[in-house]
């Protein structure tokens, strides 16, 4: 976290530092910065600065966004700018909030439950087939076949995985703890939060589930993970993360931003991602959680198992399926999980 206070003379940096002090994530701050810098460039074309913008300039900017952005994205951008001006006016850096009336008059709304792409298993299978790097394929397939969140995937350590493979078991510190006597499984913990030190490493992402979950690993995912582990670099961290960077930050734990870039790059190549596109258009790591939920629920007809695997909070569901993990959960999962290769 920054220790030197930024001057209001740099309004964007001043606002971003306030978000940092509020505990907003790096990803959130980056999103605000992109929007605010974009509006600043828009104003620059007319020779104005942020403190001089009026309602007319704000309305013109919002109108310009509608030409290439989804409705929900326009609403999000407008909300970011509105919050920026609200704060700057409240602290006395700006005289007023020119976005107040603009937001009131907008037709766009932020869609909390957007209609997403309807991608079939066969289409997703073709998508995965075009991913050749062992890390990229392992990340994508793990997200698709487990439904875990991107932060939860990044927080996985080798000890959170078991596979029935004597060679891998001899080479890597797999399993233990919650996975003792459970072959071919992932343990998604609930006690990992951003900034916490877990297995000797400070974490940069949180696991959002309320209860820990053991997720089965089928033969297909096991094969893909085996291929990844065959080329996995030595880890920088003593925690021995499962997924490591193979690029500029060689051997470091993958972060949600890195996973987002992996998914975005492959989705863009497949025509499933457009810069500025909304949740209804773009395929992201979170889309894979939606895909998992939809297709496994349809195949099993069992919402309880899907809720358990997703780590949803209903304690009665969690307790029931935790006690029957080796029976109903694993059997229903293995017999119904879609194949991607």
XYZ file of C-alpha atoms in Angstrom:
341
model
C 0.000 0.000 0.000
C 1.192 3.529 -0.758
C 2.557 5.496 2.191
C 3.028 8.877 0.499
C -0.150 10.948 0.159
C -0.978 12.002 -3.389
C -1.955 15.620 -4.048
C -5.446 16.523 -5.380
C -3.546 18.301 -8.158
C -3.469 14.829 -9.771
C -7.189 14.003 -9.387
C -7.086 10.480 -10.787
C -4.130 9.389 -8.648
C -5.707 11.091 -5.612
C -8.982 9.182 -6.092
C -7.199 5.874 -6.730
C -5.227 6.269 -3.518
C -8.508 6.741 -1.666
C -9.764 3.470 -3.168
C -6.551 1.800 -2.005
C -7.066 3.097 1.527
C -10.604 1.696 1.400
C -9.130 -1.737 0.720
C -10.302 -1.987 -2.888
C -8.447 -4.629 -4.874
C -5.733 -3.844 -7.397
C -8.045 -5.141 -10.124
C -10.826 -2.743 -9.080
C -8.458 0.207 -8.940
C -7.114 -0.647 -12.383
C -10.646 -0.722 -13.783
C -11.391 2.728 -12.355
C -8.108 4.083 -13.690
C -8.826 2.843 -17.235
C -12.215 4.563 -17.250
C -10.984 7.811 -15.718
C -7.982 8.050 -18.041
C -10.285 7.418 -20.996
C -12.565 10.284 -19.948
C -9.548 12.512 -19.354
C -8.348 11.867 -22.919
C -11.850 12.627 -24.193
C -11.807 15.986 -22.411
C -8.314 16.697 -23.678
C -9.599 16.792 -27.251
C -11.596 19.892 -26.312
C -8.833 21.439 -24.227
C -10.487 20.832 -20.852
C -9.296 19.117 -17.680
C -11.267 16.977 -15.256
C -12.087 19.830 -12.866
C -13.593 21.854 -15.724
C -15.951 19.192 -17.103
C -19.621 20.066 -17.119
C -22.806 18.113 -17.661
C -22.585 18.648 -21.428
C -19.116 17.063 -21.696
C -20.171 14.146 -19.513
C -23.270 13.520 -21.616
C -21.205 13.665 -24.803
C -18.758 11.125 -23.409
C -21.503 8.718 -22.405
C -23.042 9.094 -25.858
C -19.679 8.290 -27.476
C -19.405 5.090 -25.431
C -22.664 3.744 -26.857
C -21.135 3.327 -30.298
C -18.929 0.378 -29.350
C -19.773 -0.768 -25.810
C -22.541 -2.943 -24.414
C -25.323 -1.174 -22.531
C -24.287 -2.598 -19.175
C -20.658 -1.550 -19.789
C -21.727 2.028 -20.536
C -23.636 2.045 -17.251
C -20.600 0.722 -15.383
C -18.307 3.366 -16.883
C -20.800 6.119 -16.041
C -21.049 4.848 -12.464
C -17.265 4.908 -12.077
C -17.104 8.517 -13.283
C -20.045 9.467 -11.057
C -18.299 8.037 -7.987
C -15.088 9.836 -8.898
C -16.796 13.220 -9.141
C -18.885 12.591 -6.023
C -15.735 11.989 -4.015
C -13.781 14.904 -5.487
C -16.679 17.282 -4.773
C -17.110 15.913 -1.249
C -13.462 16.590 -0.342
C -13.644 20.051 -1.898
C -11.213 19.391 -4.745
C -13.945 20.042 -7.352
C -16.858 22.443 -7.134
C -19.599 20.004 -8.160
C -20.403 16.584 -9.635
C -21.359 17.069 -13.314
C -22.280 13.372 -13.606
C -25.149 13.548 -11.099
C -27.843 14.606 -13.569
C -26.327 12.527 -16.356
C -26.651 9.321 -14.345
C -30.209 10.180 -13.330
C -31.216 10.561 -16.954
C -29.505 7.474 -18.349
C -31.545 4.605 -19.746
C -28.712 2.107 -19.235
C -28.633 -0.077 -16.142
C -25.935 -2.306 -14.752
C -27.180 -5.825 -15.366
C -26.439 -7.841 -12.231
C -27.529 -11.102 -13.884
C -26.679 -10.682 -17.567
C -27.762 -13.191 -20.159
C -24.542 -14.919 -21.106
C -23.390 -16.670 -24.235
C -25.037 -20.040 -24.726
C -22.007 -22.214 -25.494
C -22.520 -25.914 -26.075
C -20.185 -28.594 -24.763
C -19.135 -29.406 -28.327
C -18.247 -25.750 -28.991
C -16.279 -25.587 -25.744
C -14.544 -28.814 -26.711
C -13.379 -27.206 -29.966
C -12.200 -24.178 -28.003
C -10.095 -26.308 -25.642
C -8.665 -28.301 -28.558
C -7.036 -25.118 -29.877
C -5.209 -24.481 -26.587
C -1.829 -26.214 -26.788
C 0.342 -24.789 -24.004
C 0.182 -27.198 -21.029
C -0.296 -24.386 -18.487
C -3.031 -22.605 -20.433
C -4.881 -25.850 -21.077
C -4.591 -26.972 -17.453
C -5.904 -23.631 -16.177
C -8.839 -23.516 -18.587
C -9.863 -27.144 -18.113
C -9.524 -26.953 -14.323
C -11.857 -23.947 -14.264
C -14.313 -25.627 -16.632
C -14.416 -28.984 -14.857
C -14.481 -27.814 -11.232
C -16.423 -24.542 -11.283
C -13.982 -22.932 -8.853
C -13.400 -19.194 -8.834
C -10.270 -17.767 -10.396
C -8.867 -16.683 -7.024
C -9.460 -20.160 -5.651
C -7.631 -21.688 -8.597
C -4.665 -19.365 -8.065
C -4.512 -20.270 -4.365
C -4.216 -24.016 -4.980
C -0.986 -25.560 -3.723
C 0.399 -28.977 -4.580
C -0.803 -30.229 -1.196
C -4.360 -29.376 -2.327
C -4.212 -32.011 -5.067
C -4.102 -35.798 -5.126
C -3.750 -37.921 -8.241
C -3.399 -41.663 -8.565
C 0.085 -41.566 -10.055
C 3.044 -43.077 -8.227
C 5.601 -41.112 -10.266
C 3.983 -37.747 -9.504
C 3.473 -38.679 -5.870
C 7.202 -39.390 -5.611
C 8.197 -36.090 -7.246
C 5.735 -33.664 -5.677
C 4.332 -33.034 -2.168
C 0.772 -33.881 -3.171
C -2.162 -34.272 -0.806
C -2.378 -34.574 2.944
C -4.756 -33.026 5.442
C -8.298 -32.941 4.104
C -7.244 -35.128 1.155
C -5.823 -37.967 3.204
C -7.173 -41.287 1.818
C -8.885 -39.478 -1.072
C -7.419 -40.076 -4.502
C -7.938 -37.816 -7.513
C -9.308 -34.735 -5.790
C -8.787 -31.021 -5.227
C -9.208 -29.372 -1.850
C -10.545 -25.815 -2.143
C -9.975 -24.126 1.187
C -12.189 -21.547 2.837
C -9.563 -20.014 5.128
C -7.487 -18.196 2.504
C -7.909 -14.424 2.368
C -5.995 -11.672 0.636
C -2.966 -10.697 2.699
C -3.070 -13.851 4.819
C 0.037 -16.011 5.088
C -0.839 -19.580 4.118
C 1.761 -22.338 3.807
C 4.488 -19.741 4.253
C 3.308 -17.353 1.512
C 1.302 -14.125 1.652
C -1.674 -14.463 -0.664
C -2.805 -11.844 -3.173
C -6.288 -13.314 -3.704
C -9.082 -14.634 -1.515
C -11.118 -17.823 -1.562
C -14.710 -16.652 -1.317
C -16.410 -19.872 -0.251
C -17.683 -20.187 3.303
C -16.917 -23.882 3.658
C -14.000 -25.925 2.346
C -14.856 -28.267 -0.526
C -13.318 -31.443 -1.907
C -13.841 -31.573 -5.678
C -13.312 -34.805 -7.642
C -10.696 -34.909 -10.408
C -11.781 -37.091 -13.320
C -9.442 -38.962 -15.638
C -9.414 -36.192 -18.230
C -8.427 -33.444 -15.803
C -5.922 -35.776 -14.148
C -4.247 -36.374 -17.529
C -4.080 -32.649 -18.260
C -2.663 -31.864 -14.820
C -0.099 -34.633 -15.262
C 1.054 -33.020 -18.521
C 1.320 -29.641 -16.804
C 3.275 -31.016 -13.859
C 5.738 -32.606 -16.276
C 6.912 -29.118 -17.329
C 6.059 -27.104 -14.195
C 8.978 -24.837 -13.181
C 10.490 -24.919 -9.735
C 8.426 -22.692 -7.471
C 9.699 -19.443 -5.994
C 7.299 -19.838 -3.064
C 7.762 -22.386 -0.254
C 4.017 -23.021 -0.491
C 4.608 -24.902 -3.764
C 1.717 -23.436 -5.797
C 0.031 -25.776 -8.242
C -0.036 -23.220 -11.074
C 3.083 -21.156 -11.814
C 4.005 -18.466 -14.295
C 6.058 -19.676 -17.260
C 6.741 -16.226 -18.675
C 8.459 -13.121 -17.385
C 7.631 -13.956 -13.756
C 8.990 -17.472 -14.093
C 8.135 -19.759 -11.180
C 5.854 -17.290 -9.378
C 2.288 -18.168 -8.419
C -0.298 -17.316 -11.045
C -2.498 -14.353 -10.130
C -6.130 -13.731 -11.147
C -4.893 -11.080 -13.578
C -2.575 -13.604 -15.251
C -5.386 -16.164 -15.533
C -7.644 -13.468 -16.918
C -5.097 -12.716 -19.645
C -4.763 -16.414 -20.507
C -8.516 -16.831 -20.908
C -8.995 -13.498 -22.659
C -6.289 -14.173 -25.245
C -7.712 -17.562 -26.201
C -11.298 -16.289 -26.126
C -10.368 -13.372 -28.382
C -8.782 -15.742 -30.904
C -12.013 -17.717 -30.891
C -14.236 -14.646 -31.346
C -15.556 -14.884 -27.797
C -14.002 -11.707 -26.446
C -14.153 -8.073 -27.548
C -12.515 -5.177 -25.749
C -15.332 -3.184 -24.201
C -17.776 -6.049 -24.475
C -20.024 -6.846 -21.538
C -20.645 -10.018 -19.554
C -23.295 -11.122 -22.031
C -20.707 -11.169 -24.814
C -17.269 -11.907 -23.405
C -15.996 -15.263 -22.168
C -13.952 -14.785 -18.991
C -12.815 -17.057 -16.151
C -16.099 -16.341 -14.385
C -17.986 -17.523 -17.460
C -16.451 -20.961 -16.951
C -18.096 -21.132 -13.504
C -21.421 -20.322 -15.171
C -20.772 -22.989 -17.827
C -19.954 -25.597 -15.166
C -23.069 -24.791 -13.162
C -25.421 -24.859 -16.130
C -24.194 -28.021 -17.808
C -23.555 -30.153 -14.721
C -26.903 -29.195 -13.217
C -28.670 -30.117 -16.458
C -26.831 -33.434 -16.675
C -27.315 -34.529 -13.051
C -30.651 -32.925 -12.276
C -29.190 -32.519 -8.775
C -28.870 -28.913 -7.637
C -27.519 -30.006 -4.274
C -24.402 -31.611 -5.712
C -23.729 -28.586 -7.890
C -24.155 -26.270 -4.883
C -21.742 -28.396 -2.892
C -19.100 -28.374 -5.636
C -19.479 -24.621 -6.136
C -18.961 -24.081 -2.412
C -22.295 -22.342 -1.915
C -23.134 -21.445 1.641
C -26.175 -23.590 2.454
C -24.846 -25.441 5.498
C -27.372 -28.278 5.284
C -26.316 -29.003 1.706
C -22.625 -28.753 2.539
C -22.909 -31.052 5.566
C -24.973 -33.654 3.710
C -22.614 -33.918 0.774
C -19.425 -33.643 2.807
C -20.407 -36.765 4.705
C -21.215 -38.598 1.481
C -18.277 -37.354 -0.596
C -16.888 -40.800 -1.373
C -20.284 -42.067 -2.504
C -22.959 -39.960 -4.081
C -20.951 -36.837 -4.877
C -18.011 -38.524 -6.547
C -20.096 -41.096 -8.405
C -22.580 -38.561 -9.732
C -19.803 -36.180 -10.714
C -17.669 -38.765 -12.518
C -20.619 -40.216 -14.402
C -21.958 -36.831 -15.528
C -19.068 -34.407 -15.974
C -18.644 -33.430 -19.621
C -15.530 -34.391 -21.569
C -13.562 -31.615 -23.268
C -10.975 -33.520 -25.338
